[in-house]
Coordinates of C-alpha atoms and ligand atoms in Angstrom, one line a residue:
Chain A
X1 CA 0.0 0.0 0.1
X2 CA 1.4 3.4 -0.9
X3 CA 0.2 6.4 1.2
X4 CA 0.6 10.1 0.5
X5 CA -0.3 12.2 3.6
X6 CA -1.4 15.6 2.3
X7 CA -1.2 17.3 5.5
X8 CA 1.2 16.6 8.3
X9 CA 3.5 18.8 10.4
X10 CA 6.6 16.7 10.5
X11 CA 8.6 19.5 12.1
X12 CA 6.8 18.5 15.3
X13 CA 7.4 14.8 14.9
X14 CA 10.4 12.6 15.7
X15 CA 12.6 10.3 13.6
X16 CA 10.7 7.3 15.1
X17 CA 7.5 8.7 13.5
X18 CA 9.3 8.7 10.1
X19 CA 10.3 5.2 10.5
X20 CA 6.8 4.0 11.5
X21 CA 5.2 6.1 8.7
X22 CA 7.5 4.4 6.2
X23 CA 6.8 0.9 7.6
X24 CA 3.0 1.8 7.3
X25 CA 3.4 2.6 3.6
X26 CA 3.8 6.4 3.7
X27 CA 6.2 7.5 0.8
X28 CA 5.2 11.2 0.4
X29 CA 4.0 14.0 2.6
X30 CA 3.1 17.6 2.3
X31 CA 3.8 19.8 5.3
X32 CA 1.8 23.0 5.5
X33 CA 3.3 26.1 7.2
X34 CA 1.1 26.6 10.2
X35 CA 1.0 27.8 13.8
X36 CA 3.8 26.4 16.1
X37 CA 1.9 26.6 19.3
X38 CA 4.2 29.3 20.5
X39 CA 3.3 32.5 18.8
X40 CA 6.0 34.2 16.6
X41 CA 6.6 37.8 17.1
X42 CA 8.8 38.7 14.1
X43 CA 8.9 38.0 10.3
X44 CA 12.4 36.6 10.7
X45 CA 11.1 33.6 12.8
X46 CA 8.8 32.8 9.9
X47 CA 11.7 32.9 7.3
X48 CA 13.7 30.5 9.3
X49 CA 10.6 28.2 9.7
X50 CA 10.0 28.4 5.9
X51 CA 13.8 27.5 5.3
X52 CA 13.4 24.6 7.6
X53 CA 10.3 23.4 5.8
X54 CA 12.3 23.7 2.4
X55 CA 15.7 22.4 3.6
X56 CA 16.1 20.6 6.8
X57 CA 12.8 18.7 6.8
X58 CA 12.9 17.2 3.3
X59 CA 16.5 16.1 4.2
X60 CA 15.3 14.6 7.4
X61 CA 12.4 12.8 5.6
X62 CA 14.6 11.5 2.8
X63 CA 16.7 9.7 5.4
X64 CA 13.7 7.6 6.0
X65 CA 12.6 7.1 2.4
X66 CA 9.8 9.6 2.4
X67 CA 9.4 12.5 0.0
X68 CA 8.7 15.8 1.6
X69 CA 6.9 18.8 0.0
X70 CA 5.5 21.8 1.7
X71 CA 2.9 24.7 1.5
X72 CA 3.8 28.1 2.5
X73 CA 1.7 30.9 4.0
X74 CA 1.0 33.3 6.8
X75 CA -1.4 31.3 8.9
X76 CA -4.7 33.0 10.0
X77 CA -4.1 33.0 13.6
X78 CA -0.7 34.9 13.2
X79 CA -2.2 37.1 10.5
X80 CA -3.8 38.8 13.5
X81 CA -0.5 40.1 14.9
X82 CA 0.6 43.2 13.2
X83 CA 4.2 42.3 14.0
X84 CA 3.9 39.2 11.6
X85 CA 2.1 41.0 8.7
X86 CA 5.3 41.9 6.8
X87 CA 5.6 38.2 6.1
X88 CA 3.0 38.7 3.4
X89 CA 5.5 41.0 1.5
X90 CA 8.2 38.3 1.3
X91 CA 5.8 35.3 0.6
X92 CA 6.1 35.5 -3.2
X93 CA 9.8 34.6 -2.9
X94 CA 9.1 31.4 -1.0
X95 CA 6.0 30.5 -3.0
X96 CA 8.3 30.5 -6.1
X97 CA 10.5 27.5 -4.6
X98 CA 10.6 24.1 -6.1
X99 CA 9.1 22.0 -3.3
X100 CA 6.3 24.4 -2.6
X101 CA 3.2 22.7 -4.0
X102 CA 0.5 25.0 -2.7
X103 CA -0.3 28.2 -0.8
X104 CA -1.3 27.2 2.7
X105 CA -2.5 26.9 5.4
X106 CA -4.6 29.9 4.9
X107 CA -8.3 30.4 5.9
X108 CA -10.1 31.7 9.1
X109 CA -9.4 31.3 12.7
X110 CA -11.5 34.0 14.4
X111 CA -12.9 35.5 11.3
X112 CA -11.4 39.0 11.9
X113 CA -11.0 41.7 9.2
X114 CA -7.2 41.0 9.4
X115 CA -7.8 37.4 8.5
X116 CA -10.2 38.4 5.6
X117 CA -7.4 40.5 4.2
X118 CA -4.7 37.9 4.7
X119 CA -6.9 35.2 3.0
X120 CA -7.8 37.3 0.0
X121 CA -4.1 38.5 -0.6
X122 CA -2.8 34.9 -0.4
X123 CA -5.5 33.6 -2.8
X124 CA -4.2 36.2 -5.2
X125 CA -0.6 34.9 -4.7
X126 CA -1.9 31.4 -5.5
X127 CA -3.5 32.7 -8.8
X128 CA -0.2 34.7 -9.7
X129 CA 1.9 31.6 -9.2
X130 CA -0.5 29.0 -10.6
X131 CA -0.5 27.2 -7.2
X132 CA -3.3 25.3 -5.4
X133 CA -4.4 26.6 -2.1
X134 CA -4.8 24.7 1.1
X135 CA -7.6 26.3 3.1
X136 CA -8.1 25.5 6.8
X137 CA -11.7 25.8 8.1
X138 CA -12.2 27.1 11.6
X139 CA -12.7 24.9 14.6
X140 CA -15.2 27.2 16.3
X141 CA -18.5 28.0 14.3
X142 CA -17.3 25.6 11.6
X143 CA -20.3 25.6 9.3
X144 CA -20.5 29.4 9.1
X145 CA -16.8 29.7 8.7
X146 CA -16.8 27.2 5.9
X147 CA -19.7 29.0 4.0
X148 CA -17.8 32.3 4.3
X149 CA -14.6 30.7 3.2
X150 CA -16.4 29.3 0.1
X151 CA -17.6 32.8 -0.7
X152 CA -14.2 34.4 -0.3
X153 CA -12.8 31.7 -2.6
X154 CA -15.4 32.3 -5.3
X155 CA -14.8 36.0 -5.0
X156 CA -11.1 35.6 -5.6
X157 CA -11.5 34.1 -9.0
X158 CA -9.3 31.1 -8.3
X159 CA -10.5 27.9 -10.0
X160 CA -12.4 25.7 -7.4
X161 CA -10.4 22.7 -8.4
X162 CA -7.3 24.3 -7.2
X163 CA -8.6 24.6 -3.7
X164 CA -9.0 22.2 -0.8
X165 CA -11.0 23.0 2.2
X166 CA -9.6 21.0 5.2
X167 CA -10.7 19.7 8.5
X168 CA -14.2 19.1 7.3
X169 CA -17.0 17.0 8.9
X170 CA -20.4 15.6 8.1
X171 CA -22.0 19.1 8.2
X172 CA -19.5 20.8 5.9
X173 CA -18.6 18.2 3.3
X174 CA -21.7 18.5 1.1
X175 CA -21.3 22.3 0.4
X176 CA -17.5 22.0 -0.3
X177 CA -18.0 19.2 -2.8
X178 CA -21.0 21.1 -4.4
X179 CA -18.7 24.2 -4.9
X180 CA -16.3 22.2 -6.9
X181 CA -13.5 22.5 -4.4
X182 CA -11.7 19.5 -2.9
X183 CA -12.7 18.1 0.5
X184 CA -10.0 17.5 3.1
X185 CA -10.4 15.3 6.3
X186 CA -8.1 15.3 9.2
X187 CA -8.3 12.0 11.2
X188 CA -7.6 12.7 14.8
X189 CA -7.5 10.5 17.9
X190 CA -10.1 12.5 19.7
X191 CA -11.5 15.5 17.9
X192 CA -12.4 16.5 14.4
X193 CA -12.9 13.1 12.6
X194 CA -12.3 9.4 13.3
X195 CA -11.5 6.8 10.6
X196 CA -14.9 5.1 11.1
X197 CA -16.8 8.4 10.4
X198 CA -14.5 8.9 7.5
X199 CA -15.5 5.6 6.0
X200 CA -19.2 6.7 6.4
X201 CA -18.5 9.9 4.6
X202 CA -16.8 8.1 1.7
X203 CA -19.8 5.8 1.4
X204 CA -22.1 8.8 1.3
X205 CA -20.1 11.1 -0.8
X206 CA -17.8 9.0 -2.9
X207 CA -14.0 9.1 -3.3
X208 CA -13.8 11.8 -5.9
X209 CA -12.0 15.1 -4.8
X210 CA -11.6 13.7 -1.4
X211 CA -8.2 14.0 0.6
X212 CA -7.6 12.2 4.0
X213 CA -4.7 13.3 6.2
X214 CA -3.4 12.8 9.7
X215 CA -2.8 16.6 10.3
X216 CA -0.3 15.1 12.9
X217 CA 1.4 18.0 14.8
X218 CA 2.6 19.0 18.3
X219 CA -0.8 18.1 19.8
X220 CA -2.6 14.9 20.6
X221 CA -2.4 13.3 17.0
X222 CA -1.2 10.2 15.2
X223 CA 0.9 10.2 12.1
X224 CA -0.3 6.7 11.2
X225 CA -4.0 7.8 10.9
X226 CA -3.8 7.7 7.1
X227 CA -2.9 4.0 7.2
X228 CA -5.6 3.4 9.8
X229 CA -8.2 5.1 7.6
X230 CA -7.0 2.9 4.7
X231 CA -7.4 -0.2 6.8
X232 CA -10.9 0.9 7.9
X233 CA -11.8 1.5 4.3
X234 CA -10.8 -2.1 3.4
X235 CA -12.5 -3.5 6.4
X236 CA -15.8 -2.0 5.4
X237 CA -15.7 -3.2 1.8
X238 CA -13.8 -0.6 -0.3
X239 CA -11.3 -2.3 -2.6
X240 CA -7.6 -1.7 -3.0
X241 CA -8.2 0.7 -6.0
X242 CA -10.5 2.9 -4.0
X243 CA -7.9 3.1 -1.1
X244 CA -5.2 3.9 -3.7
X245 CA -7.3 6.6 -5.2
X246 CA -8.1 8.3 -1.7
X247 CA -4.7 7.9 -0.3
X248 CA -2.3 8.2 -3.2
X249 CA -3.8 9.3 -6.6
X250 CA -6.1 12.1 -5.2
X251 CA -3.3 14.0 -3.3
X252 CA -1.0 13.4 -6.2
X253 CA -3.7 14.8 -8.6
X254 CA -4.5 17.7 -6.2
X255 CA -0.9 18.9 -5.6
X256 CA 0.3 17.8 -9.0
X257 CA -1.6 20.9 -10.3
X258 CA 1.3 23.0 -9.0
X259 CA 3.5 21.4 -11.7
X260 CA 6.2 20.9 -9.0
X261 CA 5.4 17.6 -7.5
X262 CA 8.3 15.6 -8.7
X263 CA 7.7 12.2 -7.3
X264 CA 10.4 9.5 -7.7
X265 CA 11.1 6.4 -5.6
X266 CA 12.9 7.7 -2.7
X267 CA 15.2 5.3 -0.9
X268 CA 16.6 5.9 2.6
X269 CA 19.8 7.8 2.3
X270 CA 22.5 6.9 4.6
X271 CA 25.3 9.1 3.1
X272 CA 24.3 12.7 2.7
X273 CA 24.4 15.6 5.0
X274 CA 22.5 18.8 5.2
X275 CA 24.6 21.9 5.4
X276 CA 27.2 19.8 7.2
X277 CA 24.6 18.3 9.6
X278 CA 23.9 14.5 9.5
X279 CA 21.2 13.1 11.7
X280 CA 22.6 9.7 11.0
X281 CA 25.8 10.4 13.0
X282 CA 23.6 11.9 15.6
X283 CA 24.8 15.5 15.2
X284 CA 22.2 18.1 15.1
Chain B
X1 CA 43.3 46.9 5.1
X2 CA 45.6 45.2 2.6
X3 CA 43.9 44.8 -0.7
X4 CA 46.0 42.7 -2.9
X5 CA 44.1 43.0 -6.2
X6 CA 41.6 40.8 -7.9
X7 CA 42.7 37.2 -8.4
X8 CA 42.9 36.7 -12.1
X9 CA 40.4 33.7 -12.1
X10 CA 37.2 35.6 -12.9
X11 CA 34.5 33.1 -13.7
X12 CA 33.4 32.3 -17.4
X13 CA 30.4 34.4 -18.6
X14 CA 27.3 32.7 -17.6
X15 CA 25.5 33.6 -20.8
X16 CA 28.3 32.0 -22.9
X17 CA 28.2 28.9 -20.7
X18 CA 24.5 28.7 -21.1
X19 CA 24.8 29.2 -24.8
X20 CA 27.0 26.1 -25.0
X21 CA 24.3 24.0 -23.3
X22 CA 22.0 22.0 -25.6
X23 CA 19.3 24.5 -26.6
X24 CA 16.1 24.1 -24.7
X25 CA 13.7 26.6 -26.2
X26 CA 11.3 27.0 -23.2
X27 CA 14.1 27.6 -20.8
X28 CA 15.8 30.2 -22.9
X29 CA 12.5 31.9 -23.5
X30 CA 11.8 32.0 -19.9
X31 CA 15.2 33.4 -19.0
X32 CA 14.9 36.2 -21.7
X33 CA 11.5 37.1 -20.4
X34 CA 12.7 37.0 -16.8
X35 CA 15.6 39.3 -17.8
X36 CA 13.2 41.7 -19.3
X37 CA 11.0 41.7 -16.3
X38 CA 13.9 42.3 -14.0
X39 CA 15.3 45.1 -16.1
X40 CA 11.8 46.7 -16.0
X41 CA 11.2 46.1 -12.3
X42 CA 14.1 44.9 -10.2
X43 CA 12.0 43.6 -7.3
X44 CA 10.6 41.1 -9.7
X45 CA 13.8 39.0 -9.3
X46 CA 12.4 37.9 -5.8
X47 CA 10.0 35.3 -7.3
X48 CA 11.9 34.7 -10.5
X49 CA 15.3 33.7 -8.9
X50 CA 14.0 30.7 -6.9
X51 CA 12.1 29.5 -10.1
X52 CA 15.2 29.5 -12.1
X53 CA 16.2 25.9 -11.4
X54 CA 12.8 24.5 -12.1
X55 CA 12.5 26.4 -15.4
X56 CA 16.0 26.1 -16.7
X57 CA 17.4 22.8 -15.2
X58 CA 20.3 22.0 -13.1
X59 CA 22.9 20.1 -15.1
X60 CA 26.6 20.9 -14.8
X61 CA 27.9 23.3 -17.5
X62 CA 31.6 23.6 -16.7
X63 CA 34.0 23.8 -13.6
X64 CA 32.3 26.9 -12.3
X65 CA 28.6 26.8 -13.3
X66 CA 25.5 24.5 -13.2
X67 CA 22.6 25.5 -15.3
X68 CA 20.6 26.9 -12.4
X69 CA 23.6 28.9 -11.1
X70 CA 24.5 30.4 -14.5
X71 CA 20.7 31.2 -15.1
X72 CA 20.5 32.9 -11.7
X73 CA 23.8 34.8 -12.4
X74 CA 22.2 36.1 -15.6
X75 CA 19.2 37.3 -13.6
X76 CA 21.4 39.0 -11.1
X77 CA 23.5 40.7 -13.7
X78 CA 20.4 42.0 -15.2
X79 CA 19.6 44.0 -12.2
X80 CA 19.6 47.7 -13.2
X81 CA 21.1 48.7 -9.8
X82 CA 24.4 49.6 -8.3
X83 CA 25.7 50.5 -4.9
X84 CA 23.4 50.1 -1.9
X85 CA 20.2 49.2 -3.8
X86 CA 22.2 46.3 -5.6
X87 CA 23.7 45.1 -2.3
X88 CA 20.1 45.4 -0.7
X89 CA 18.6 43.2 -3.4
X90 CA 21.5 40.6 -3.2
X91 CA 21.1 40.5 0.5
X92 CA 17.3 39.7 0.2
X93 CA 18.1 37.0 -2.4
X94 CA 20.6 35.4 0.0
X95 CA 18.5 35.8 3.1
X96 CA 15.6 34.2 1.6
X97 CA 17.5 31.7 -0.6
X98 CA 18.0 28.0 -0.2
X99 CA 21.6 26.7 -0.4
X100 CA 21.6 26.5 -4.2
X101 CA 20.3 30.0 -4.5
X102 CA 22.9 31.3 -2.0
X103 CA 25.6 29.4 -3.9
X104 CA 24.4 31.2 -7.0
X105 CA 24.5 34.7 -5.5
X106 CA 28.1 34.1 -4.1
X107 CA 29.2 32.8 -7.5
X108 CA 27.8 35.8 -9.3
X109 CA 29.5 38.4 -7.0
X110 CA 32.7 38.7 -9.2
X111 CA 30.5 39.5 -12.2
X112 CA 29.3 42.6 -10.4
X113 CA 32.7 43.6 -9.3
X114 CA 33.9 45.3 -12.4
X115 CA 36.6 47.2 -10.7
X116 CA 39.1 48.6 -13.4
X117 CA 42.4 46.8 -12.8
X118 CA 44.2 50.2 -12.7
X119 CA 42.2 51.2 -9.6
X120 CA 42.2 48.0 -7.8
X121 CA 44.4 48.4 -4.7
X122 CA 43.6 52.0 -4.0
X123 CA 40.1 52.3 -2.5
X124 CA 38.4 49.0 -3.4
X125 CA 35.3 49.8 -1.3
X126 CA 34.5 52.7 -3.6
X127 CA 35.0 51.0 -6.9
X128 CA 32.8 48.9 -9.1
X129 CA 29.0 48.4 -9.0
X130 CA 29.2 46.6 -5.7
X131 CA 32.3 47.6 -3.7
X132 CA 32.6 45.8 -0.4
X133 CA 28.9 45.8 0.2
X134 CA 28.4 42.1 -0.4
X135 CA 31.1 41.1 2.2
X136 CA 28.4 40.4 4.8
X137 CA 27.0 37.7 2.6
X138 CA 30.5 36.2 2.2
X139 CA 31.0 36.3 5.9
X140 CA 27.7 34.6 6.7
X141 CA 28.5 31.7 4.3
X142 CA 32.0 31.4 5.9
X143 CA 30.5 31.1 9.4
X144 CA 28.2 28.2 8.3
X145 CA 28.8 24.6 7.9
X146 CA 27.8 24.0 4.2
X147 CA 31.2 23.2 2.5
X148 CA 29.7 24.1 -1.0
X149 CA 28.8 27.6 0.4
X150 CA 32.2 28.0 2.1
X151 CA 33.9 27.2 -1.3
X152 CA 31.6 29.6 -3.1
X153 CA 32.3 32.4 -0.7
X154 CA 36.0 32.0 -1.4
X155 CA 35.7 32.8 -5.1
X156 CA 37.3 35.8 -6.6
X157 CA 35.1 38.4 -4.9
X158 CA 35.6 37.2 -1.3
X159 CA 39.3 36.3 -2.0
X160 CA 40.0 40.0 -3.2
X161 CA 38.1 41.7 -0.4
X162 CA 38.3 39.8 2.8
X163 CA 40.7 41.4 5.2
X164 CA 43.9 39.4 5.8
X165 CA 42.9 37.8 9.1
X166 CA 39.4 36.6 7.8
X167 CA 41.0 35.4 4.6
X168 CA 43.6 33.1 6.6
X169 CA 40.7 31.9 8.9
X170 CA 38.7 30.9 5.9
X171 CA 41.5 29.1 4.3
X172 CA 42.2 27.2 7.5
X173 CA 38.4 26.4 7.7
X174 CA 38.6 24.9 4.2
X175 CA 41.4 22.7 5.4
X176 CA 39.2 21.5 8.2
X177 CA 36.2 20.9 5.9
X178 CA 38.5 19.1 3.4
X179 CA 37.8 21.6 0.7
X180 CA 40.7 21.4 -1.9
X181 CA 42.7 24.5 -1.7
X182 CA 43.0 24.6 -5.5
X183 CA 39.2 25.3 -5.6
X184 CA 39.5 28.7 -3.7
X185 CA 40.6 31.9 -5.2
X186 CA 43.5 34.2 -4.4
X187 CA 45.9 31.8 -2.5
X188 CA 48.8 32.6 -5.0
X189 CA 48.4 36.4 -4.1
X190 CA 47.2 36.2 -0.6
X191 CA 49.2 33.6 1.0
X192 CA 51.6 35.1 3.4
X193 CA 54.0 34.3 6.4
X194 CA 51.1 34.2 8.9
X195 CA 49.0 31.8 6.9
X196 CA 51.9 29.6 6.3
X197 CA 52.6 29.6 10.1
X198 CA 49.0 28.8 10.9
X199 CA 49.0 25.9 8.4
X200 CA 52.4 24.6 9.8
X201 CA 50.9 24.6 13.3
X202 CA 47.8 22.8 12.0
X203 CA 50.2 20.2 10.4
X204 CA 52.0 19.9 13.7
X205 CA 48.9 19.1 15.5
X206 CA 47.9 16.5 13.1
X207 CA 51.3 14.9 13.3
X208 CA 51.3 15.0 17.1
X209 CA 47.9 13.2 17.0
X210 CA 49.6 10.5 14.6
X211 CA 47.2 11.7 11.9
X212 CA 47.9 12.5 8.2
X213 CA 48.2 16.0 6.8
X214 CA 46.2 17.1 3.8
X215 CA 48.8 17.5 1.1
X216 CA 47.5 20.8 -0.5
X217 CA 48.8 22.8 2.5
X218 CA 52.5 21.9 1.7
X219 CA 52.9 24.3 -1.3
X220 CA 51.9 27.3 1.0
X221 CA 54.1 26.1 3.9
X222 CA 57.1 25.6 1.5
X223 CA 56.9 29.1 0.1
X224 CA 57.5 31.0 3.4
X225 CA 60.1 31.3 6.0
X226 CA 58.3 29.0 8.5
X227 CA 59.6 26.3 6.4
X228 CA 62.9 26.0 8.1
X229 CA 61.6 25.8 11.9
X230 CA 58.8 23.6 10.8
X231 CA 61.3 21.2 9.0
X232 CA 63.4 21.0 12.3
X233 CA 60.2 20.4 14.2
X234 CA 59.0 17.5 12.1
X235 CA 62.5 16.0 12.2
X236 CA 62.4 16.2 16.0
X237 CA 58.9 14.6 15.9
X238 CA 60.4 11.6 14.0
X239 CA 62.1 10.6 17.3
X240 CA 58.8 10.9 19.4
X241 CA 58.1 8.1 21.8
X242 CA 54.7 7.2 20.3
X243 CA 55.2 5.0 17.1
X244 CA 52.1 6.4 15.2
X245 CA 53.5 9.9 16.0
X246 CA 56.9 9.1 14.6
X247 CA 55.3 7.6 11.5
X248 CA 53.0 10.5 10.9
X249 CA 56.1 12.8 11.1
X250 CA 58.0 10.7 8.6
X251 CA 55.1 10.7 6.2
X252 CA 54.7 14.4 6.6
X253 CA 58.4 15.1 6.0
X254 CA 58.3 13.0 2.9
X255 CA 55.3 14.9 1.6
X256 CA 56.7 18.2 2.4
X257 CA 59.9 17.4 0.3
X258 CA 57.9 16.1 -2.6
X259 CA 55.6 19.1 -2.7
X260 CA 56.3 21.5 -5.5
X261 CA 56.9 25.1 -4.7
X262 CA 54.3 27.7 -5.6
X263 CA 54.9 28.7 -9.2
X264 CA 54.2 32.4 -8.6
X265 CA 56.0 34.2 -5.7
X266 CA 53.4 36.3 -3.6
X267 CA 53.2 39.9 -4.8
X268 CA 54.3 42.9 -2.8
X269 CA 51.2 44.3 -1.1
X270 CA 50.1 47.7 -2.4
Ligands
LIG1 ZN1 -2.4 21.7 9.8

């Protein structure tokens, strides 16, 4: 089984996770730029973070046979801090880089005017650079937030097939698929979505334009949830082809729209170092 | 500051190097278009520079350039800027660049440093489009651990403009990072007594530890007065109590004798 996790924050995970993911069949991941838990207070912290997503993390993933791509954005939570806003001015530089396969995570957190503006500006960046957009839907007041997000997406002029709305549930999936956008589901141990509910949604709505991810990060989460969702699909009667479609071909098709998703068969790399740093020899 | 003149190894013209590359129409069209946009609006380089590798490729062209480096050098030389604005744009490309982009910035620096030969040596900071203004980028690369960046930082620009002390430290860092010294610029004009002494001390440390000495330091050590005391010191080490130390000293002495002297004597400082 080959698995592509279209949304996982590997910066927050250990090399044990990479090993377990490889063993479970994960061969490619997309890591969206997001909130680190500890708020950042200056643009420079973002640039170092982006550099890590483009340099250190793909290197680390390659050591374990996993190809790593990323999405870059100013996330909605921090878009509210005026000290972080200048990041928007430098984003086009980062969005132009080879391993950036979408703009994201963008979207709403508290639905403030600042978030409105950051979302609109970054959707324009996506249009200018021909990139897909990964749009997070808010945890609070989700249905309203999702509806408003769809309105802003439509207003921006970006093609709906270039947009995924993520962290959906039973109440938001219908309107997103109807809009022509992709529907993303984050399978979490406790909140958001379980693998069994995911199977029911796939039975009700089909496997077209659906992405399933672990969204694993620094919180209570599980980087193997993609594999567990695949197993739950098989257990409830989906065939191998349907599993491959949801967990490999769909994310490849979505991010492939960037023209930058260069997938080859990665093998664990014992030799190389990153800027003089090798995690194999234990130096960090 | 002792400015010893531009080392004579300016890089091949990146356009010529790219012209010899098998023609790839979309890549050339993209590059021409990018140059036009940068000429029109210099800030456009921000999003074009990172895309150059994807658009043009990354094969090796010659000893100095890969396709992406040469294409990025073409973009940099298209900037209709000089002085502080040019340095500011380069600093932005470097700050927000990945290692390949940073390497391209460093390798393009000598192309912007069009100091007339007649003026080199007087007030180098004031001459050329760029002057000393990109030295902070060279220094940042030299502080890091990426040997490809350290090597690129010691191209003709850094080699001509780093103060003596920093240049010597950088050469020593290359020795530690096993960067062959024939890949860095300026050694023929900038090697001096003090650098030779530092390299001799380094060689002594290695011998005392029973280890081998990288052979490319011998031509520098040989060309300076430290040679006599150092040869005595190595000879004394051949009587050391520890066998591997004695053997390391014998191997070093042999290599030192075999090394050819530098072809050019260091120039008098201006
Ligand atoms: Zn996330």
